């Protein structure tokens, strides 16, 4: 894939991560890959240098995830641990929180999950019912509520949970972020049985008066949505990287097959009915990548508003391009596309994730309708 607009440093990073991804390959051991990527400094490229990170941004981290995905070895927790949690703590955490978490998130020895979605709230973060109240006697926080579809809670040292606190002046609830250790009392998890084949499992969480010290609150109690979206924009950009990497991997398999598979003395890739849809899939992945690069650039430059719009568009474009690329790849291989040997069938389910999570394509279209085009809301 063309990388002509990238700096030499970015090309070198892409090349190095590609080599690591190919070395581990589609049958990789997730823990071994995570540890090696951490040791090589790839997991923390976006985190500040003074806390053991690479001092780069989401631009660099998205390259890492895309190239690992293109090699068939994506690390889903890259979206969550360094991108969402690491970014939020680096931007809004206290000095103590930064020292406690960032070096470990950067070198891979610590991971953090992220809990926002609730059974009854879905895409409406204003309806989050997980609440935090202060214990007047100790100044501790007490967190109660439920979360669903939280990735990797079993392997994460803590979960960054989005709760709500009551504003003393207005009485209304505002979002706040809390670091909840995995073994906190009253913090329970139940694994959700998914059709999706992934190394990272999905969980439903129950928080029953989970007692947290004052230092568990990340950032200012009043910053609310600003802090939340500081994590959600990187999540969208990284989901785009995940989707583009997966789409490239599927497309690569299909192109290889179309070159080699010969019927009636001609490789099937010589037929335009096979070649053109693969060319279209490649074009759409490239276009999605351009929007992802734009979103990452805006975010790293500190333009949160511009990044919000571009991150949504990138995630939308990448999700669509990924589903199309995987579908066309499976179709190119025919029956072989559904065999375990070629490893494409499992991507049919995985590709849908990029359309659904972390925000559905319909909610992105709503965002663009209202925020970009200025059309009225239906809700």
Tab-separated table of C-alpha atoms in Angstrom, residues 3-268:
chain	number	residue	atom	x	y	z
A	3	UNK	CA	2.802	5.428	2.007
A	4	UNK	CA	4.100	8.365	-0.018
A	5	UNK	CA	2.701	11.045	2.291
A	6	UNK	CA	4.377	9.574	5.347
A	7	UNK	CA	7.624	10.762	6.916
A	8	UNK	CA	10.719	8.561	6.827
A	9	UNK	CA	10.229	7.829	10.552
A	10	UNK	CA	6.682	6.648	9.947
A	11	UNK	CA	7.742	4.487	7.028
A	12	UNK	CA	10.466	2.951	9.191
A	13	UNK	CA	7.954	2.273	12.001
A	14	UNK	CA	5.528	0.714	9.519
A	15	UNK	CA	8.293	-1.485	8.091
A	16	UNK	CA	9.500	-2.632	11.519
A	17	UNK	CA	6.006	-3.440	12.827
A	18	UNK	CA	5.181	-5.267	9.577
A	19	UNK	CA	8.233	-7.496	10.149
A	20	UNK	CA	7.112	-8.209	13.729
A	21	UNK	CA	3.573	-9.000	12.557
A	22	UNK	CA	4.790	-11.366	9.852
A	23	UNK	CA	7.125	-13.089	12.291
A	24	UNK	CA	4.181	-13.874	14.608
A	25	UNK	CA	1.563	-14.319	11.861
A	26	UNK	CA	-2.117	-15.296	12.023
A	27	UNK	CA	-1.443	-18.213	14.411
A	28	UNK	CA	0.340	-15.959	16.907
A	29	UNK	CA	0.282	-16.327	20.667
A	30	UNK	CA	-1.401	-13.104	21.764
A	31	UNK	CA	0.514	-12.773	25.049
A	32	UNK	CA	3.908	-13.342	23.434
A	33	UNK	CA	3.162	-10.782	20.714
A	34	UNK	CA	1.918	-8.252	23.288
A	35	UNK	CA	5.064	-8.683	25.408
A	36	UNK	CA	7.404	-8.358	22.431
A	37	UNK	CA	5.569	-5.313	21.056
A	38	UNK	CA	5.843	-3.762	24.532
A	39	UNK	CA	9.580	-4.457	24.815
A	40	UNK	CA	10.173	-2.946	21.369
A	41	UNK	CA	8.287	0.203	22.399
A	42	UNK	CA	5.385	-0.185	19.961
A	43	UNK	CA	2.573	-0.354	22.551
A	44	UNK	CA	3.450	3.009	24.058
A	45	UNK	CA	4.443	5.035	20.979
A	46	UNK	CA	1.683	7.535	21.770
A	47	UNK	CA	2.500	8.016	25.462
A	48	UNK	CA	4.791	10.733	26.892
A	49	UNK	CA	8.521	9.994	26.944
A	50	UNK	CA	8.899	11.006	30.604
A	51	UNK	CA	6.652	8.055	31.535
A	52	UNK	CA	8.375	5.490	29.329
A	53	UNK	CA	6.429	6.108	26.139
A	54	UNK	CA	7.617	6.980	22.642
A	55	UNK	CA	6.447	10.589	22.751
A	56	UNK	CA	4.451	10.210	19.533
A	57	UNK	CA	0.707	10.285	19.020
A	58	UNK	CA	-2.295	8.365	17.757
A	59	UNK	CA	-0.737	8.686	14.280
A	60	UNK	CA	2.079	6.356	15.327
A	61	UNK	CA	-0.135	4.005	17.341
A	62	UNK	CA	-2.551	3.624	14.414
A	63	UNK	CA	0.381	2.567	12.202
A	64	UNK	CA	1.281	-0.132	14.746
A	65	UNK	CA	-2.248	-1.562	14.863
A	66	UNK	CA	-2.827	-1.331	11.102
A	67	UNK	CA	0.407	-3.160	10.244
A	68	UNK	CA	-0.135	-5.881	12.854
A	69	UNK	CA	-3.654	-6.332	11.460
A	70	UNK	CA	-2.393	-6.476	7.880
A	71	UNK	CA	-0.100	-9.329	8.978
A	72	UNK	CA	-3.097	-11.173	10.475
A	73	UNK	CA	-2.030	-10.446	14.051
A	74	UNK	CA	-4.057	-7.468	15.296
A	75	UNK	CA	-3.950	-6.587	18.998
A	76	UNK	CA	-7.435	-5.391	19.951
A	77	UNK	CA	-6.303	-4.114	23.355
A	78	UNK	CA	-4.156	-1.498	21.568
A	79	UNK	CA	-7.456	0.299	20.936
A	80	UNK	CA	-8.272	0.278	24.632
A	81	UNK	CA	-5.182	0.237	26.818
A	82	UNK	CA	-2.703	2.767	25.361
A	83	UNK	CA	-5.139	4.622	23.053
A	84	UNK	CA	-8.143	5.287	25.294
A	85	UNK	CA	-6.899	4.760	28.842
A	86	UNK	CA	-3.307	5.871	28.269
A	87	UNK	CA	-4.433	9.023	26.456
A	88	UNK	CA	-6.983	9.990	29.112
A	89	UNK	CA	-4.521	9.456	31.980
A	90	UNK	CA	-1.711	11.274	30.119
A	91	UNK	CA	-3.976	14.249	29.430
A	92	UNK	CA	-6.022	14.492	32.601
A	93	UNK	CA	-4.538	12.216	35.255
A	94	UNK	CA	-2.776	13.306	38.427
A	95	UNK	CA	0.992	12.933	38.692
A	96	UNK	CA	0.468	9.889	40.925
A	97	UNK	CA	-1.866	8.250	38.363
A	98	UNK	CA	0.582	8.919	35.544
A	99	UNK	CA	3.465	7.384	37.474
A	100	UNK	CA	1.384	4.402	38.568
A	101	UNK	CA	-0.055	3.530	35.145
A	102	UNK	CA	1.719	5.043	32.140
A	103	UNK	CA	5.090	3.212	32.294
A	104	UNK	CA	3.270	-0.151	32.536
A	105	UNK	CA	0.803	0.719	29.773
A	106	UNK	CA	3.769	1.772	27.623
A	107	UNK	CA	5.865	-1.379	28.064
A	108	UNK	CA	2.923	-3.789	28.124
A	109	UNK	CA	3.380	-4.992	31.698
A	110	UNK	CA	0.066	-3.370	32.650
A	111	UNK	CA	-3.160	-3.258	30.673
A	112	UNK	CA	-6.380	-1.410	31.244
A	113	UNK	CA	-9.890	-2.093	29.962
A	114	UNK	CA	-12.536	0.560	29.287
A	115	UNK	CA	-16.155	0.338	30.428
A	116	UNK	CA	-18.686	2.728	28.940
A	117	UNK	CA	-21.534	0.759	27.276
A	118	UNK	CA	-24.483	-0.233	29.451
A	119	UNK	CA	-27.304	-2.737	28.863
A	120	UNK	CA	-29.935	0.033	28.768
A	121	UNK	CA	-27.912	3.006	27.486
A	122	UNK	CA	-26.330	1.762	24.233
A	123	UNK	CA	-25.095	4.721	22.192
A	124	UNK	CA	-26.714	7.272	24.487
A	125	UNK	CA	-23.931	8.122	26.939
A	126	UNK	CA	-26.272	10.663	28.588
A	127	UNK	CA	-28.352	7.746	29.863
A	128	UNK	CA	-25.495	6.055	31.693
A	129	UNK	CA	-26.825	4.910	35.044
A	130	UNK	CA	-23.571	3.821	36.698
A	131	UNK	CA	-23.333	6.338	39.506
A	132	UNK	CA	-20.599	7.397	41.884
A	133	UNK	CA	-21.381	8.979	45.205
A	134	UNK	CA	-19.042	10.285	47.851
A	135	UNK	CA	-18.901	8.681	51.270
A	136	UNK	CA	-18.951	11.802	53.504
A	137	UNK	CA	-17.114	9.972	56.297
A	138	UNK	CA	-14.049	8.921	54.285
A	139	UNK	CA	-14.194	10.958	51.010
A	140	UNK	CA	-14.100	7.575	49.213
A	141	UNK	CA	-16.181	7.068	46.080
A	142	UNK	CA	-18.861	4.355	45.949
A	143	UNK	CA	-19.551	3.126	42.417
A	144	UNK	CA	-22.701	1.189	41.488
A	145	UNK	CA	-23.959	0.074	38.087
A	146	UNK	CA	-23.578	-2.304	35.151
A	147	UNK	CA	-21.484	-2.339	31.968
A	148	UNK	CA	-21.631	-4.629	28.967
A	149	UNK	CA	-19.330	-5.585	26.031
A	150	UNK	CA	-16.154	-4.687	27.887
A	151	UNK	CA	-13.106	-6.277	26.210
A	152	UNK	CA	-10.286	-7.978	28.075
A	153	UNK	CA	-11.386	-7.353	31.676
A	154	UNK	CA	-9.918	-10.706	32.704
A	155	UNK	CA	-6.428	-9.787	31.477
A	156	UNK	CA	-6.542	-6.103	32.461
A	157	UNK	CA	-5.119	-4.867	35.765
A	158	UNK	CA	-7.905	-2.307	36.018
A	159	UNK	CA	-10.891	-0.981	34.093
A	160	UNK	CA	-11.431	2.712	33.370
A	161	UNK	CA	-15.149	2.990	34.109
A	162	UNK	CA	-17.404	5.826	32.963
A	163	UNK	CA	-19.730	6.716	35.802
A	164	UNK	CA	-21.747	9.765	36.717
A	165	UNK	CA	-21.585	12.025	39.730
A	166	UNK	CA	-24.150	14.494	40.966
A	167	UNK	CA	-23.296	18.128	40.418
A	168	UNK	CA	-23.678	19.808	43.813
A	169	UNK	CA	-24.883	23.059	42.221
A	170	UNK	CA	-27.401	21.784	39.670
A	171	UNK	CA	-28.254	18.300	40.950
A	172	UNK	CA	-27.770	16.924	37.426
A	173	UNK	CA	-25.488	13.975	36.712
A	174	UNK	CA	-22.241	14.460	34.798
A	175	UNK	CA	-19.835	11.847	33.414
A	176	UNK	CA	-16.661	11.028	35.331
A	177	UNK	CA	-13.932	8.438	34.854
A	178	UNK	CA	-12.757	6.054	37.566
A	179	UNK	CA	-9.908	3.543	37.709
A	180	UNK	CA	-11.348	0.304	39.137
A	181	UNK	CA	-8.777	-2.409	40.020
A	182	UNK	CA	-9.607	-5.913	38.767
A	183	UNK	CA	-9.836	-7.364	42.285
A	184	UNK	CA	-11.866	-4.522	43.852
A	185	UNK	CA	-14.525	-5.762	46.254
A	186	UNK	CA	-18.021	-5.728	44.697
A	187	UNK	CA	-16.590	-5.661	41.143
A	188	UNK	CA	-17.855	-8.762	39.335
A	189	UNK	CA	-17.616	-9.925	35.722
A	190	UNK	CA	-19.549	-12.420	33.616
A	191	UNK	CA	-18.200	-13.577	30.272
A	192	UNK	CA	-20.528	-13.021	27.303
A	193	UNK	CA	-20.687	-16.005	24.963
A	194	UNK	CA	-19.758	-14.521	21.573
A	195	UNK	CA	-19.763	-16.087	18.090
A	196	UNK	CA	-16.745	-13.879	17.480
A	197	UNK	CA	-13.386	-15.671	17.511
A	198	UNK	CA	-11.006	-13.335	19.300
A	199	UNK	CA	-8.210	-13.666	21.832
A	200	UNK	CA	-9.863	-10.946	23.924
A	201	UNK	CA	-13.081	-11.997	25.635
A	202	UNK	CA	-16.145	-9.803	26.184
A	203	UNK	CA	-17.663	-9.238	29.613
A	204	UNK	CA	-20.648	-7.868	31.442
A	205	UNK	CA	-19.607	-6.038	34.609
A	206	UNK	CA	-21.529	-5.494	37.818
A	207	UNK	CA	-20.391	-2.845	40.288
A	208	UNK	CA	-22.060	-3.131	43.671
A	209	UNK	CA	-20.975	-0.254	45.936
A	210	UNK	CA	-17.366	-0.628	44.806
A	211	UNK	CA	-15.334	1.494	47.232
A	212	UNK	CA	-12.588	3.544	45.574
A	213	UNK	CA	-10.140	6.032	47.107
A	214	UNK	CA	-10.327	9.713	46.059
A	215	UNK	CA	-7.314	9.087	43.799
A	216	UNK	CA	-9.346	6.713	41.612
A	217	UNK	CA	-11.090	9.656	39.912
A	218	UNK	CA	-9.274	10.640	36.721
A	219	UNK	CA	-9.180	14.348	36.030
A	220	UNK	CA	-11.400	17.151	37.149
A	221	UNK	CA	-14.825	16.257	38.472
A	222	UNK	CA	-16.286	19.069	36.355
A	223	UNK	CA	-14.516	18.401	33.027
A	224	UNK	CA	-16.886	15.540	32.213
A	225	UNK	CA	-17.497	15.187	28.492
A	226	UNK	CA	-14.210	16.793	27.433
A	227	UNK	CA	-12.278	14.034	29.204
A	228	UNK	CA	-14.577	11.358	27.875
A	229	UNK	CA	-14.185	12.440	24.236
A	230	UNK	CA	-10.433	12.756	24.685
A	231	UNK	CA	-10.573	8.952	24.895
A	232	UNK	CA	-13.369	8.305	22.397
A	233	UNK	CA	-11.757	10.040	19.425
A	234	UNK	CA	-8.592	7.897	19.622
A	235	UNK	CA	-10.873	4.868	20.018
A	236	UNK	CA	-12.581	5.663	16.700
A	237	UNK	CA	-9.248	6.289	14.932
A	238	UNK	CA	-7.796	3.051	16.274
A	239	UNK	CA	-10.928	1.105	15.287
A	240	UNK	CA	-10.388	2.462	11.767
A	241	UNK	CA	-6.772	1.192	11.901
A	242	UNK	CA	-8.015	-2.193	13.102
A	243	UNK	CA	-10.517	-2.374	10.208
A	244	UNK	CA	-8.036	-1.219	7.550
A	245	UNK	CA	-5.462	-3.749	8.722
A	246	UNK	CA	-8.027	-6.561	8.619
A	247	UNK	CA	-9.244	-5.481	5.183
A	248	UNK	CA	-5.675	-5.396	3.853
A	249	UNK	CA	-4.979	-8.865	5.251
A	250	UNK	CA	-8.098	-10.339	3.587
A	251	UNK	CA	-7.388	-8.546	0.322
A	252	UNK	CA	-3.797	-9.793	0.309
A	253	UNK	CA	-4.985	-13.392	0.666
A	254	UNK	CA	-7.491	-12.938	-2.162
A	255	UNK	CA	-4.988	-11.318	-4.537
A	256	UNK	CA	-2.478	-14.102	-3.908
A	257	UNK	CA	-5.164	-16.714	-4.612
A	258	UNK	CA	-6.427	-14.930	-7.750
A	259	UNK	CA	-2.880	-14.845	-9.143
A	260	UNK	CA	-2.243	-18.549	-8.522
A	261	UNK	CA	-5.601	-20.247	-9.020
A	262	UNK	CA	-5.850	-21.317	-12.661
A	263	UNK	CA	-9.071	-22.401	-14.395
A	264	UNK	CA	-9.217	-22.969	-18.171
A	265	UNK	CA	-5.475	-22.241	-18.469
A	266	UNK	CA	-5.862	-18.707	-17.101
A	267	UNK	CA	-5.357	-17.368	-13.549
A	268	UNK	CA	-8.784	-16.278	-12.274
